[in-house]
Amino acid sequence: MELGTIIVTDGTPSTTDFSFVLKNPVKKGQYVQVKNNDDILFGYISEITKANRYFERAESVAEFEKYSGMESFPSSSWEYVLATVKVLGVFKDNQFQRAFVPPSPGIQVFNADNNVLHTFLGFDKNGLHLGSIEHHDVPAKLSMTRLFQKHMAILAMSGAGKSHLASVLLEEILERKKEDGRIAVILIDIHGEYIGFAHDPVFGSKTEVIDGKDIAIPLKKISPELIMGWLPNLSSPQKDVLRHALLTLKKEKKDATGYNFKELIEKIDASDISRDEVKRALKRSLSELRRYRFVSKKTEKPHLLSDIKPGKLMILDFSTIDSLRKKQILVSLIARRLFNLRKKNKIPPFLLLIEEAHNFAREKAEASEAVSRSIIETIAREGRKFGASLCLISQRPVNLSTTALSQCNTHIILRVTNPNDLDHIQMSSEGIDSRVARSITGLKVGEAIVVGSAVNYPVFISVRDRKSEKREKGAPLHTQAIDFEEKQEKKEKAVEAFI
Ligand SMILES: Nc1ncnc2c1ncn2[C@@H]1O[C@H](COP(=O)(O)OP(=O)(O)O)[C@@H](O)[C@H]1O
Ligand SMILES: [Mg+2]
């Protein structure tokens, strides 16, 4: 569609900007193209202004108003609309380049061609269909490799649609065909808001939900170093006793099916390499782990080696766990094992999706609260070589480890209004200029901007509706309230009957 004609203004048309007078309506942010010799020049509308020479000079407007008002002048027929365009590049021989020659005044501006736009933005026909782009009928299909290989982050305030977007991502991954490359997904579900996948007719067979309370690992498979990582405040003598006790157990029980915490404590008691105070302090620290009840004799759940499969989703439902420490320890355990298994190529390439990531890779944290941060940072730095990807979801990007966040090469940002968060996002996301930053506060629920390696240019998208059923744990508030009162009444009646 023809949109208008390029005009001469102060300093334009240039290789970076031009303006045109509108013939047909346009929208801010819309992509346009013009023929420039044999190439196609590409840009987006950065601003729209109206002009009318009747109103350009304050003193004449004041003068006219004094006598007869403006009604007697044909002023409306002098109004015209001007669009300013930022040039993005030139499409030539199926490739994009910088523009070296400005477009000529007088030539026609057209709406961008959908196919060219698809290529220009760096979409992939077999990519993950997350939604549509603004103003154009082009589906936003992001290349899976470009999106995940160098990790991604979903950042926004609560209620902006992060979990919704994550669900859309999951649907796309689970629906991929083998020939397009399928990865496994492990999801740390803090609020139990993804369990709908397990009940869905399409995705149910591809989903396994594991209750956080049931997660277990045999003591036999836990190294002394892992425990020391979970208990960073152990003293050196305590560490020695622990290492010694674990290694002795391992040697002695080589042929046994396993051994439990009680046996470890007995070994510590029996150990003669340290004083009793040291042993007592160590046992006190270990009692914390014991209380969390995930160290077993032989039960292993999930069994990552056999349960992680391409095109399958494993949801770890943490909504049943109260202690943040326990959640962090479990994340460190699972992430570490996933990464090790992946390095040995024993499990398929995977995506580890972590909700509330700021709680697991916190920027400033006490050692005891940072147990999962180091493995997340390690995967963020080294995962790419091994096909181990992260998707960090957070409504508190300020608290998220900068090391981890800076390794997330694609950011999908939904609505954010807090100025601190906004500043932080702008600093940590390359490709967010002030234009983009300003638009973030104006985004509506479900609208997002994608920046980074998954796309060639920052692009605004509306996230599509989800296909899977949304099902949340816990009844709605009003049902809970009714339930409570009914139970209470029953109790009272029972008491009355008794009297
Ligand atoms: N793209 C969208 N289309 C339709 N509804 C959406 C979209 N994104 C979010 N919502 C709805 O908005 C609400 C908040 O979304 P949610 O994903 O839970 O936000 P967050 O995880 O950021 O707190 C939910 O009820 C969700 O269904
Ligand atoms: Mg959420």
Short mmCIF file of C-alpha atoms and ligand atoms in Angstrom, two decimals:
data_model
loop_
_atom_site.label_atom_id
_atom_site.label_comp_id
_atom_site.label_asym_id
_atom_site.label_seq_id
_atom_site.Cartn_x
_atom_site.Cartn_y
_atom_site.Cartn_z
CA MET A 1 0.00 0.00 0.00
CA GLU A 2 1.21 3.44 -0.93
CA LEU A 3 1.57 5.57 2.18
CA GLY A 4 2.89 8.91 1.01
CA THR A 5 5.64 10.96 -0.61
CA ILE A 6 9.10 11.83 0.69
CA ILE A 7 9.65 15.54 1.25
CA VAL A 8 12.64 17.72 1.98
CA THR A 9 13.01 18.96 5.54
CA ASP A 10 15.88 20.43 7.44
CA GLY A 11 18.65 17.88 6.95
CA THR A 12 16.53 15.08 5.44
CA PRO A 13 16.21 12.83 3.52
CA SER A 14 19.51 11.44 4.77
CA THR A 15 20.92 7.94 5.12
CA THR A 16 19.44 7.73 8.62
CA ASP A 17 16.17 9.71 8.51
CA PHE A 18 13.50 10.92 6.16
CA SER A 19 9.99 12.33 6.35
CA PHE A 20 6.98 11.88 4.16
CA VAL A 21 3.59 13.50 3.76
CA LEU A 22 0.81 11.05 4.37
CA LYS A 23 -1.61 9.91 1.74
CA ASN A 24 -2.95 7.01 3.81
CA PRO A 25 -3.08 6.64 7.59
CA VAL A 26 -0.07 5.11 9.33
CA LYS A 27 0.81 4.15 12.89
CA LYS A 28 3.82 4.94 14.99
CA GLY A 29 6.19 1.96 14.94
CA GLN A 30 4.94 0.73 11.56
CA TYR A 31 7.63 -0.50 9.13
CA VAL A 32 7.91 1.12 5.73
CA GLN A 33 9.99 0.65 2.59
CA VAL A 34 11.01 2.78 -0.38
CA LYS A 35 12.71 1.92 -3.60
CA ASN A 36 16.18 3.36 -3.64
CA ASN A 37 17.82 2.78 -7.03
CA ASP A 38 17.82 -1.02 -7.25
CA ASP A 39 17.63 -1.64 -3.53
CA ILE A 40 14.88 -1.52 -0.98
CA LEU A 41 15.39 0.87 1.87
CA PHE A 42 13.79 -0.13 5.11
CA GLY A 43 12.73 1.86 8.18
CA TYR A 44 10.11 2.41 10.86
CA ILE A 45 7.90 5.37 11.62
CA SER A 46 9.36 7.00 14.68
CA GLU A 47 6.93 9.92 14.94
CA ILE A 48 3.86 11.39 13.33
CA THR A 49 3.20 15.12 13.36
CA LYS A 50 0.48 17.39 12.02
CA ALA A 51 1.21 20.69 10.35
CA ASN A 52 -0.89 23.63 9.22
CA ARG A 53 0.65 26.87 8.04
CA TYR A 54 -2.37 28.88 9.25
CA PHE A 55 -1.31 28.15 12.79
CA GLU A 56 2.41 28.55 12.55
CA ARG A 57 2.67 32.11 13.78
CA ALA A 58 1.33 33.02 17.18
CA GLU A 59 0.76 36.71 16.39
CA SER A 60 -1.36 36.06 13.32
CA VAL A 61 -3.51 33.50 15.15
CA ALA A 62 -4.00 36.00 17.98
CA GLU A 63 -4.85 38.72 15.50
CA PHE A 64 -7.42 36.65 13.58
CA GLU A 65 -9.04 35.48 16.82
CA LYS A 66 -9.51 39.07 17.95
CA TYR A 67 -11.65 40.01 14.95
CA SER A 68 -13.44 37.16 13.32
CA GLY A 69 -12.09 33.88 14.69
CA MET A 70 -10.46 31.25 12.52
CA GLU A 71 -13.77 29.84 11.20
CA SER A 72 -13.77 32.17 8.21
CA PHE A 73 -10.46 30.77 6.94
CA PRO A 74 -10.13 27.52 4.99
CA SER A 75 -7.63 26.39 7.61
CA SER A 76 -8.70 22.73 7.77
CA SER A 77 -7.84 22.18 4.14
CA TRP A 78 -4.24 23.20 4.95
CA GLU A 79 -3.74 20.57 7.55
CA TYR A 80 -1.45 17.73 6.57
CA VAL A 81 0.19 14.86 8.38
CA LEU A 82 3.89 14.17 8.35
CA ALA A 83 5.60 10.92 9.32
CA THR A 84 9.24 10.76 10.37
CA VAL A 85 11.09 7.59 9.51
CA LYS A 86 14.23 6.09 11.04
CA VAL A 87 16.16 4.21 8.39
CA LEU A 88 17.13 0.69 9.47
CA GLY A 89 18.97 -0.54 6.41
CA VAL A 90 18.90 -1.62 2.82
CA PHE A 91 17.67 -4.98 1.55
CA LYS A 92 19.88 -6.08 -1.28
CA ASP A 93 20.53 -9.54 -2.75
CA ASN A 94 18.44 -11.02 0.07
CA GLN A 95 20.65 -9.43 2.69
CA PHE A 96 20.52 -6.43 4.92
CA GLN A 97 23.15 -3.74 4.82
CA ARG A 98 23.59 -0.26 6.09
CA ALA A 99 22.16 2.47 3.90
CA PHE A 100 24.84 4.43 2.03
CA VAL A 101 22.62 6.62 -0.13
CA PRO A 102 19.57 8.57 1.06
CA PRO A 103 16.23 8.05 -0.71
CA SER A 104 15.24 10.81 -3.13
CA PRO A 105 12.63 13.44 -2.30
CA GLY A 106 9.42 12.86 -4.21
CA ILE A 107 9.49 9.09 -4.25
CA GLN A 108 6.71 6.97 -2.84
CA VAL A 109 6.75 5.27 0.54
CA PHE A 110 5.12 1.86 0.88
CA ASN A 111 4.04 -0.36 3.70
CA ALA A 112 6.77 -2.94 4.37
CA ASP A 113 6.43 -6.22 2.55
CA ASN A 114 5.58 -9.07 4.94
CA ASN A 115 8.20 -11.46 3.60
CA VAL A 116 10.92 -8.87 3.70
CA LEU A 117 9.88 -7.92 7.22
CA HIS A 118 10.08 -11.56 8.31
CA THR A 119 13.64 -11.80 7.01
CA PHE A 120 14.55 -8.36 8.22
CA LEU A 121 13.57 -9.02 11.83
CA GLY A 122 15.36 -12.36 11.79
CA PHE A 123 12.33 -14.61 12.21
CA ASP A 124 12.44 -18.28 11.36
CA LYS A 125 9.63 -20.12 9.50
CA ASN A 126 10.12 -23.14 11.75
CA GLY A 127 10.60 -20.98 14.80
CA LEU A 128 8.62 -20.65 18.01
CA HIS A 129 5.38 -18.79 17.33
CA LEU A 130 5.06 -16.41 20.26
CA GLY A 131 2.58 -13.93 18.87
CA SER A 132 2.29 -11.26 16.24
CA ILE A 133 4.12 -8.05 15.60
CA GLU A 134 2.43 -4.70 15.83
CA HIS A 135 0.76 -3.16 12.76
CA HIS A 136 1.74 -5.98 10.38
CA ASP A 137 0.35 -9.37 9.56
CA VAL A 138 3.60 -11.15 10.32
CA PRO A 139 3.70 -13.89 12.95
CA ALA A 140 6.54 -13.51 15.43
CA LYS A 141 8.36 -16.81 14.98
CA LEU A 142 11.63 -16.79 16.83
CA SER A 143 14.40 -19.20 15.97
CA MET A 144 14.72 -21.70 18.80
CA THR A 145 18.49 -21.77 18.52
CA ARG A 146 18.86 -18.01 18.51
CA LEU A 147 16.48 -17.70 21.43
CA PHE A 148 17.89 -20.36 23.75
CA GLN A 149 21.47 -21.09 22.81
CA LYS A 150 22.70 -17.99 24.53
CA HIS A 151 19.99 -18.06 27.19
CA MET A 152 17.04 -15.75 27.68
CA ALA A 153 15.33 -13.77 30.38
CA ILE A 154 11.69 -12.74 30.74
CA LEU A 155 11.48 -9.57 32.78
CA ALA A 156 8.43 -7.62 33.88
CA MET A 157 6.38 -6.54 36.86
CA SER A 158 3.92 -9.03 38.29
CA GLY A 159 0.73 -9.45 36.35
CA ALA A 160 2.35 -8.33 33.09
CA GLY A 161 2.14 -11.79 31.53
CA LYS A 162 5.47 -13.50 32.24
CA SER A 163 3.98 -16.86 33.15
CA HIS A 164 1.58 -16.61 30.24
CA LEU A 165 4.48 -16.04 27.87
CA ALA A 166 6.40 -18.91 29.46
CA SER A 167 3.39 -21.17 28.87
CA VAL A 168 3.30 -20.13 25.22
CA LEU A 169 7.01 -20.93 24.96
CA LEU A 170 6.42 -24.34 26.51
CA GLU A 171 3.60 -25.09 24.06
CA GLU A 172 5.82 -24.21 21.15
CA ILE A 173 8.69 -26.38 22.39
CA LEU A 174 6.42 -29.34 23.09
CA GLU A 175 4.79 -29.12 19.66
CA ARG A 176 8.05 -29.15 17.73
CA LYS A 177 8.71 -31.94 15.29
CA LYS A 178 11.67 -34.22 15.66
CA GLU A 179 13.15 -33.06 12.37
CA ASP A 180 13.17 -29.43 13.57
CA GLY A 181 15.11 -30.36 16.70
CA ARG A 182 13.41 -30.95 20.02
CA ILE A 183 14.78 -30.09 23.41
CA ALA A 184 13.78 -31.19 26.89
CA VAL A 185 12.37 -28.65 29.33
CA ILE A 186 12.67 -28.60 33.08
CA LEU A 187 10.56 -26.00 34.82
CA ILE A 188 10.92 -24.76 38.36
CA ASP A 189 7.31 -23.90 39.11
CA ILE A 190 7.21 -21.84 42.29
CA HIS A 191 3.46 -21.34 42.57
CA GLY A 192 2.17 -24.52 40.96
CA GLU A 193 0.72 -22.46 38.10
CA TYR A 194 1.79 -24.75 35.25
CA ILE A 195 0.17 -27.97 36.40
CA GLY A 196 -2.55 -27.42 33.77
CA PHE A 197 -0.10 -28.85 31.23
CA ALA A 198 -0.37 -32.26 32.86
CA HIS A 199 -4.16 -32.28 32.45
CA ASP A 200 -4.21 -30.94 28.91
CA PRO A 201 -5.40 -33.32 26.17
CA VAL A 202 -2.54 -32.29 23.85
CA PHE A 203 0.33 -31.65 26.25
CA GLY A 204 -0.63 -34.00 29.09
CA SER A 205 1.17 -37.00 27.62
CA LYS A 206 4.34 -34.94 27.27
CA THR A 207 4.30 -33.56 30.79
CA GLU A 208 5.44 -34.97 34.09
CA VAL A 209 4.73 -33.10 37.32
CA ILE A 210 6.91 -33.83 40.31
CA ASP A 211 5.80 -32.63 43.69
CA GLY A 212 8.65 -30.75 45.34
CA LYS A 213 8.03 -32.68 48.54
CA ASP A 214 8.81 -35.95 46.72
CA ILE A 215 12.16 -34.86 45.33
CA ALA A 216 14.79 -37.22 46.70
CA ILE A 217 18.39 -38.07 46.12
CA PRO A 218 20.32 -40.99 47.58
CA LEU A 219 23.09 -39.95 49.94
CA LYS A 220 25.35 -42.23 47.94
CA LYS A 221 25.12 -39.82 45.00
CA ILE A 222 25.95 -36.71 46.99
CA SER A 223 29.57 -35.61 47.03
CA PRO A 224 31.17 -33.95 50.06
CA GLU A 225 31.69 -30.84 47.92
CA LEU A 226 27.99 -30.61 47.14
CA ILE A 227 27.11 -30.67 50.83
CA MET A 228 29.80 -28.08 51.53
CA GLY A 229 28.22 -25.92 48.88
CA TRP A 230 24.88 -26.19 50.64
CA LEU A 231 26.44 -25.48 54.03
CA PRO A 232 28.91 -22.71 53.20
CA ASN A 233 29.53 -21.89 56.85
CA LEU A 234 31.25 -25.15 57.75
CA SER A 235 34.75 -24.69 59.22
CA SER A 236 37.73 -26.48 57.75
CA PRO A 237 37.89 -29.12 60.53
CA GLN A 238 34.15 -29.73 60.06
CA LYS A 239 34.68 -30.18 56.35
CA ASP A 240 37.48 -32.66 57.02
CA VAL A 241 35.27 -34.75 59.27
CA LEU A 242 32.44 -34.66 56.77
CA ARG A 243 34.66 -35.64 53.86
CA HIS A 244 36.27 -38.40 55.84
CA ALA A 245 32.95 -39.79 57.06
CA LEU A 246 31.36 -39.76 53.60
CA LEU A 247 34.33 -41.37 51.91
CA THR A 248 34.60 -44.08 54.55
CA LEU A 249 30.88 -44.81 54.20
CA LYS A 250 31.23 -44.98 50.47
CA LYS A 251 34.11 -47.44 50.68
CA GLU A 252 32.52 -49.61 53.33
CA LYS A 253 29.11 -49.72 51.69
CA LYS A 254 30.30 -50.18 48.15
CA ASP A 255 28.07 -53.18 47.60
CA ALA A 256 25.11 -52.02 49.65
CA THR A 257 22.05 -50.49 47.93
CA GLY A 258 22.74 -47.28 49.79
CA TYR A 259 23.07 -45.63 53.13
CA ASN A 260 21.15 -42.96 54.92
CA PHE A 261 21.71 -39.87 57.01
CA LYS A 262 21.61 -41.82 60.23
CA GLU A 263 24.55 -43.89 59.09
CA LEU A 264 26.43 -40.75 58.14
CA ILE A 265 25.86 -39.30 61.60
CA GLU A 266 27.11 -42.56 63.14
CA LYS A 267 30.24 -42.39 61.05
CA ILE A 268 30.83 -38.82 62.18
CA ASP A 269 30.41 -39.89 65.80
CA ALA A 270 32.84 -42.72 65.31
CA SER A 271 35.39 -40.60 63.51
CA ASP A 272 38.59 -39.99 65.44
CA ILE A 273 40.08 -37.26 63.31
CA SER A 274 38.52 -34.41 65.24
CA ARG A 275 37.33 -33.08 68.55
CA ASP A 276 33.80 -33.58 69.84
CA GLU A 277 32.89 -29.88 69.55
CA VAL A 278 33.68 -29.98 65.86
CA LYS A 279 31.60 -33.08 65.36
CA ARG A 280 28.73 -31.61 67.32
CA ALA A 281 28.76 -28.39 65.28
CA LEU A 282 28.86 -30.38 62.05
CA LYS A 283 25.94 -32.51 63.13
CA ARG A 284 23.98 -29.40 64.00
CA SER A 285 24.51 -28.03 60.50
CA LEU A 286 23.66 -31.35 58.90
CA SER A 287 20.44 -31.53 60.87
CA GLU A 288 19.14 -28.72 58.68
CA LEU A 289 19.56 -30.88 55.58
CA ARG A 290 18.06 -33.81 57.39
CA ARG A 291 15.01 -31.73 58.26
CA TYR A 292 14.43 -30.98 54.58
CA ARG A 293 13.94 -34.71 53.98
CA PHE A 294 15.27 -35.00 50.47
CA VAL A 295 18.32 -37.10 51.17
CA SER A 296 17.31 -40.74 50.94
CA LYS A 297 18.84 -44.17 51.19
CA LYS A 298 18.05 -45.22 47.63
CA THR A 299 15.00 -43.33 46.33
CA GLU A 300 15.83 -41.01 43.47
CA LYS A 301 13.20 -38.63 42.20
CA PRO A 302 13.22 -37.29 39.58
CA HIS A 303 15.40 -39.81 37.89
CA LEU A 304 16.95 -37.28 35.53
CA LEU A 305 18.89 -39.78 33.48
CA SER A 306 15.78 -41.64 32.36
CA ASP A 307 13.10 -38.95 32.79
CA ILE A 308 14.60 -36.12 30.73
CA LYS A 309 13.49 -36.66 27.14
CA PRO A 310 13.43 -34.54 23.99
CA GLY A 311 10.11 -32.78 23.47
CA LYS A 312 9.05 -33.50 27.05
CA LEU A 313 8.35 -31.19 29.95
CA MET A 314 9.24 -31.87 33.56
CA ILE A 315 7.55 -29.58 36.05
CA LEU A 316 9.04 -29.41 39.51
CA ASP A 317 6.18 -28.11 41.59
CA PHE A 318 7.77 -26.15 44.42
CA SER A 319 4.47 -24.76 45.71
CA THR A 320 4.42 -27.45 48.38
CA ILE A 321 7.77 -26.36 49.85
CA ASP A 322 7.82 -23.54 52.38
CA SER A 323 11.51 -23.03 53.03
CA LEU A 324 13.34 -20.83 50.52
CA ARG A 325 16.62 -22.46 51.60
CA LYS A 326 15.28 -25.87 50.72
CA LYS A 327 14.10 -24.61 47.33
CA GLN A 328 17.53 -23.14 46.66
CA ILE A 329 19.26 -26.35 47.66
CA LEU A 330 16.99 -28.37 45.38
CA VAL A 331 17.58 -25.99 42.47
CA SER A 332 21.32 -26.25 42.97
CA LEU A 333 21.06 -30.04 43.13
CA ILE A 334 18.91 -30.42 40.02
CA ALA A 335 20.72 -27.79 37.95
CA ARG A 336 24.11 -29.25 38.79
CA ARG A 337 23.08 -32.78 37.90
CA LEU A 338 21.38 -31.64 34.70
CA PHE A 339 24.47 -29.79 33.61
CA ASN A 340 26.80 -32.70 34.40
CA LEU A 341 24.61 -35.21 32.61
CA ARG A 342 24.36 -32.90 29.63
CA LYS A 343 28.13 -32.43 29.47
CA LYS A 344 28.49 -36.19 29.23
CA ASN A 345 25.77 -36.19 26.55
CA LYS A 346 23.65 -38.54 28.63
CA ILE A 347 20.55 -36.38 28.42
CA PRO A 348 19.28 -34.33 25.45
CA PRO A 349 19.91 -30.58 25.11
CA PHE A 350 17.62 -28.90 27.57
CA LEU A 351 16.07 -25.65 28.67
CA LEU A 352 15.93 -24.98 32.39
CA LEU A 353 13.20 -22.47 33.08
CA ILE A 354 13.28 -20.81 36.48
CA GLU A 355 10.39 -18.73 37.79
CA GLU A 356 11.26 -16.08 40.38
CA ALA A 357 14.88 -16.41 39.30
CA HIS A 358 15.93 -13.55 41.58
CA ASN A 359 15.40 -15.93 44.49
CA PHE A 360 17.80 -18.48 43.03
CA ALA A 361 20.46 -16.24 41.53
CA ARG A 362 20.34 -13.25 43.81
CA GLU A 363 22.76 -10.44 43.16
CA LYS A 364 23.46 -9.66 46.80
CA ALA A 365 22.99 -12.62 49.09
CA GLU A 366 24.39 -14.13 52.22
CA ALA A 367 26.49 -17.21 51.45
CA SER A 368 23.77 -19.44 52.87
CA GLU A 369 21.21 -17.85 50.56
CA ALA A 370 23.40 -18.11 47.49
CA VAL A 371 23.66 -21.87 47.18
CA SER A 372 21.99 -22.05 43.77
CA ARG A 373 23.55 -18.91 42.33
CA SER A 374 26.92 -20.35 41.37
CA ILE A 375 25.53 -23.22 39.29
CA ILE A 376 23.11 -20.87 37.54
CA GLU A 377 25.99 -18.55 36.74
CA THR A 378 28.07 -21.49 35.55
CA ILE A 379 25.36 -22.67 33.17
CA ALA A 380 24.89 -19.08 32.05
CA ARG A 381 28.60 -18.82 31.19
CA GLU A 382 29.33 -22.29 29.84
CA GLY A 383 25.98 -23.83 28.95
CA ARG A 384 26.01 -22.68 25.34
CA LYS A 385 28.78 -25.09 24.30
CA PHE A 386 26.86 -28.02 25.69
CA GLY A 387 23.28 -27.24 24.74
CA ALA A 388 22.29 -26.36 28.29
CA SER A 389 20.06 -23.29 28.20
CA LEU A 390 18.47 -21.10 30.78
CA CYS A 391 15.30 -19.06 30.79
CA LEU A 392 15.25 -16.81 33.82
CA ILE A 393 11.91 -15.24 34.74
CA SER A 394 11.84 -12.38 37.20
CA GLN A 395 9.76 -9.48 38.42
CA ARG A 396 12.75 -8.16 40.39
CA PRO A 397 15.53 -7.82 37.81
CA VAL A 398 17.38 -5.47 40.17
CA ASN A 399 17.94 -8.42 42.50
CA LEU A 400 18.97 -10.82 39.77
CA SER A 401 22.65 -11.76 39.47
CA THR A 402 24.21 -9.42 36.91
CA THR A 403 26.55 -12.21 35.84
CA ALA A 404 23.63 -14.45 35.00
CA LEU A 405 21.53 -11.67 33.49
CA SER A 406 24.31 -10.38 31.28
CA GLN A 407 24.77 -13.88 29.84
CA CYS A 408 21.12 -13.95 28.82
CA ASN A 409 21.51 -12.67 25.31
CA THR A 410 17.82 -12.33 24.60
CA HIS A 411 15.53 -10.37 26.86
CA ILE A 412 11.80 -10.40 26.48
CA ILE A 413 10.46 -7.49 28.44
CA LEU A 414 6.83 -6.98 29.26
CA ARG A 415 5.29 -4.12 31.16
CA VAL A 416 7.51 -2.53 33.81
CA THR A 417 6.61 0.66 35.67
CA ASN A 418 9.08 0.77 38.57
CA PRO A 419 11.78 3.30 37.56
CA ASN A 420 14.57 1.35 39.33
CA ASP A 421 13.72 -1.83 37.48
CA LEU A 422 13.45 0.10 34.26
CA ASP A 423 16.91 1.65 34.70
CA HIS A 424 18.39 -1.72 35.52
CA ILE A 425 16.82 -3.35 32.47
CA GLN A 426 18.02 -0.57 30.25
CA MET A 427 21.56 -1.00 31.59
CA SER A 428 21.63 -4.76 31.30
CA SER A 429 19.95 -5.15 27.92
CA GLU A 430 21.98 -4.18 24.92
CA GLY A 431 19.78 -2.80 22.21
CA ILE A 432 17.42 -0.89 24.46
CA ASP A 433 17.71 2.71 23.42
CA SER A 434 15.75 5.49 25.02
CA ARG A 435 12.91 5.09 22.51
CA VAL A 436 12.44 1.46 23.49
CA ALA A 437 12.88 2.18 27.20
CA ARG A 438 10.15 4.82 27.08
CA SER A 439 7.73 2.39 25.48
CA ILE A 440 8.19 -0.28 28.16
CA THR A 441 6.05 1.58 30.69
CA GLY A 442 3.32 1.97 28.08
CA LEU A 443 3.06 -1.74 27.30
CA LYS A 444 -0.23 -3.44 28.07
CA VAL A 445 -0.57 -6.90 29.63
CA GLY A 446 0.58 -9.43 27.04
CA GLU A 447 2.60 -6.93 25.02
CA ALA A 448 6.33 -7.44 24.95
CA ILE A 449 9.49 -6.23 23.40
CA VAL A 450 12.12 -8.70 22.27
CA VAL A 451 15.73 -7.53 22.24
CA GLY A 452 18.98 -9.34 21.74
CA SER A 453 20.31 -12.24 19.77
CA ALA A 454 16.96 -13.84 18.90
CA VAL A 455 16.07 -10.90 16.63
CA ASN A 456 17.95 -8.57 14.33
CA TYR A 457 16.27 -5.47 15.76
CA PRO A 458 14.24 -4.87 18.89
CA VAL A 459 10.69 -5.80 18.02
CA PHE A 460 7.36 -5.27 19.74
CA ILE A 461 5.06 -8.26 19.83
CA SER A 462 1.66 -9.12 21.25
CA VAL A 463 1.95 -12.49 22.87
CA ARG A 464 -0.60 -14.92 21.43
CA ASP A 465 -3.35 -16.64 23.43
CA ARG A 466 -2.35 -19.90 25.00
CA LYS A 467 -3.64 -23.20 23.68
CA SER A 468 -3.25 -25.14 26.87
CA GLU A 469 -5.69 -24.94 29.69
CA LYS A 470 -4.79 -22.57 32.49
CA ARG A 471 -5.21 -24.25 35.82
CA GLU A 472 -3.90 -22.90 39.05
CA LYS A 473 -3.38 -24.57 42.34
CA GLY A 474 -5.61 -23.44 45.17
CA ALA A 475 -9.27 -22.49 44.89
CA PRO A 476 -10.26 -18.88 44.17
CA LEU A 477 -10.53 -16.60 47.19
CA HIS A 478 -14.33 -16.57 47.38
CA THR A 479 -14.49 -20.39 47.33
CA GLN A 480 -11.88 -20.57 50.08
CA ALA A 481 -13.91 -18.10 52.15
CA ILE A 482 -17.17 -20.05 51.68
CA ASP A 483 -15.39 -23.29 52.53
CA PHE A 484 -14.01 -21.81 55.71
CA GLU A 485 -17.34 -20.53 56.97
CA GLU A 486 -19.16 -23.76 56.12
CA LYS A 487 -16.60 -25.80 58.04
CA GLN A 488 -16.83 -23.40 60.95
CA GLU A 489 -20.65 -23.65 61.02
CA LYS A 490 -20.51 -27.44 60.91
CA LYS A 491 -18.14 -27.44 63.86
CA GLU A 492 -20.43 -25.15 65.86
CA LYS A 493 -23.45 -27.31 65.07
CA ALA A 494 -21.56 -30.37 66.19
CA VAL A 495 -20.72 -28.66 69.46
CA GLU A 496 -24.34 -27.56 69.98
CA ALA A 497 -25.59 -31.06 69.30
CA PHE A 498 -23.13 -32.35 71.83
CA ILE A 499 -24.32 -29.97 74.53
N1 LIG B 1 -0.86 -12.39 26.07
C1 LIG B 1 -1.90 -12.53 26.90
N2 LIG B 1 -3.12 -12.72 26.42
C2 LIG B 1 -4.16 -12.89 27.25
N3 LIG B 1 -4.09 -12.87 28.59
C3 LIG B 1 -2.89 -12.68 29.14
C4 LIG B 1 -1.73 -12.49 28.32
N4 LIG B 1 -0.67 -12.32 29.13
C5 LIG B 1 -1.16 -12.39 30.38
N5 LIG B 1 -2.48 -12.59 30.40
C6 LIG B 1 -3.31 -12.71 31.61
O1 LIG B 1 -2.90 -11.72 32.55
C7 LIG B 1 -2.84 -12.28 33.86
C8 LIG B 1 -1.44 -12.15 34.45
O2 LIG B 1 -0.54 -12.91 33.67
P1 LIG B 1 0.66 -13.75 34.30
O3 LIG B 1 1.30 -14.45 33.16
O4 LIG B 1 0.20 -14.59 35.42
O5 LIG B 1 1.58 -12.57 34.84
P2 LIG B 1 2.96 -12.63 35.61
O6 LIG B 1 3.46 -14.03 35.53
O7 LIG B 1 3.82 -11.65 34.92
O8 LIG B 1 2.67 -12.20 37.02
C9 LIG B 1 -3.28 -13.73 33.73
O9 LIG B 1 -4.62 -13.84 34.10
C10 LIG B 1 -3.08 -14.05 32.28
O10 LIG B 1 -3.97 -15.03 31.85
MG MG B 2 3.99 -15.37 37.06
#
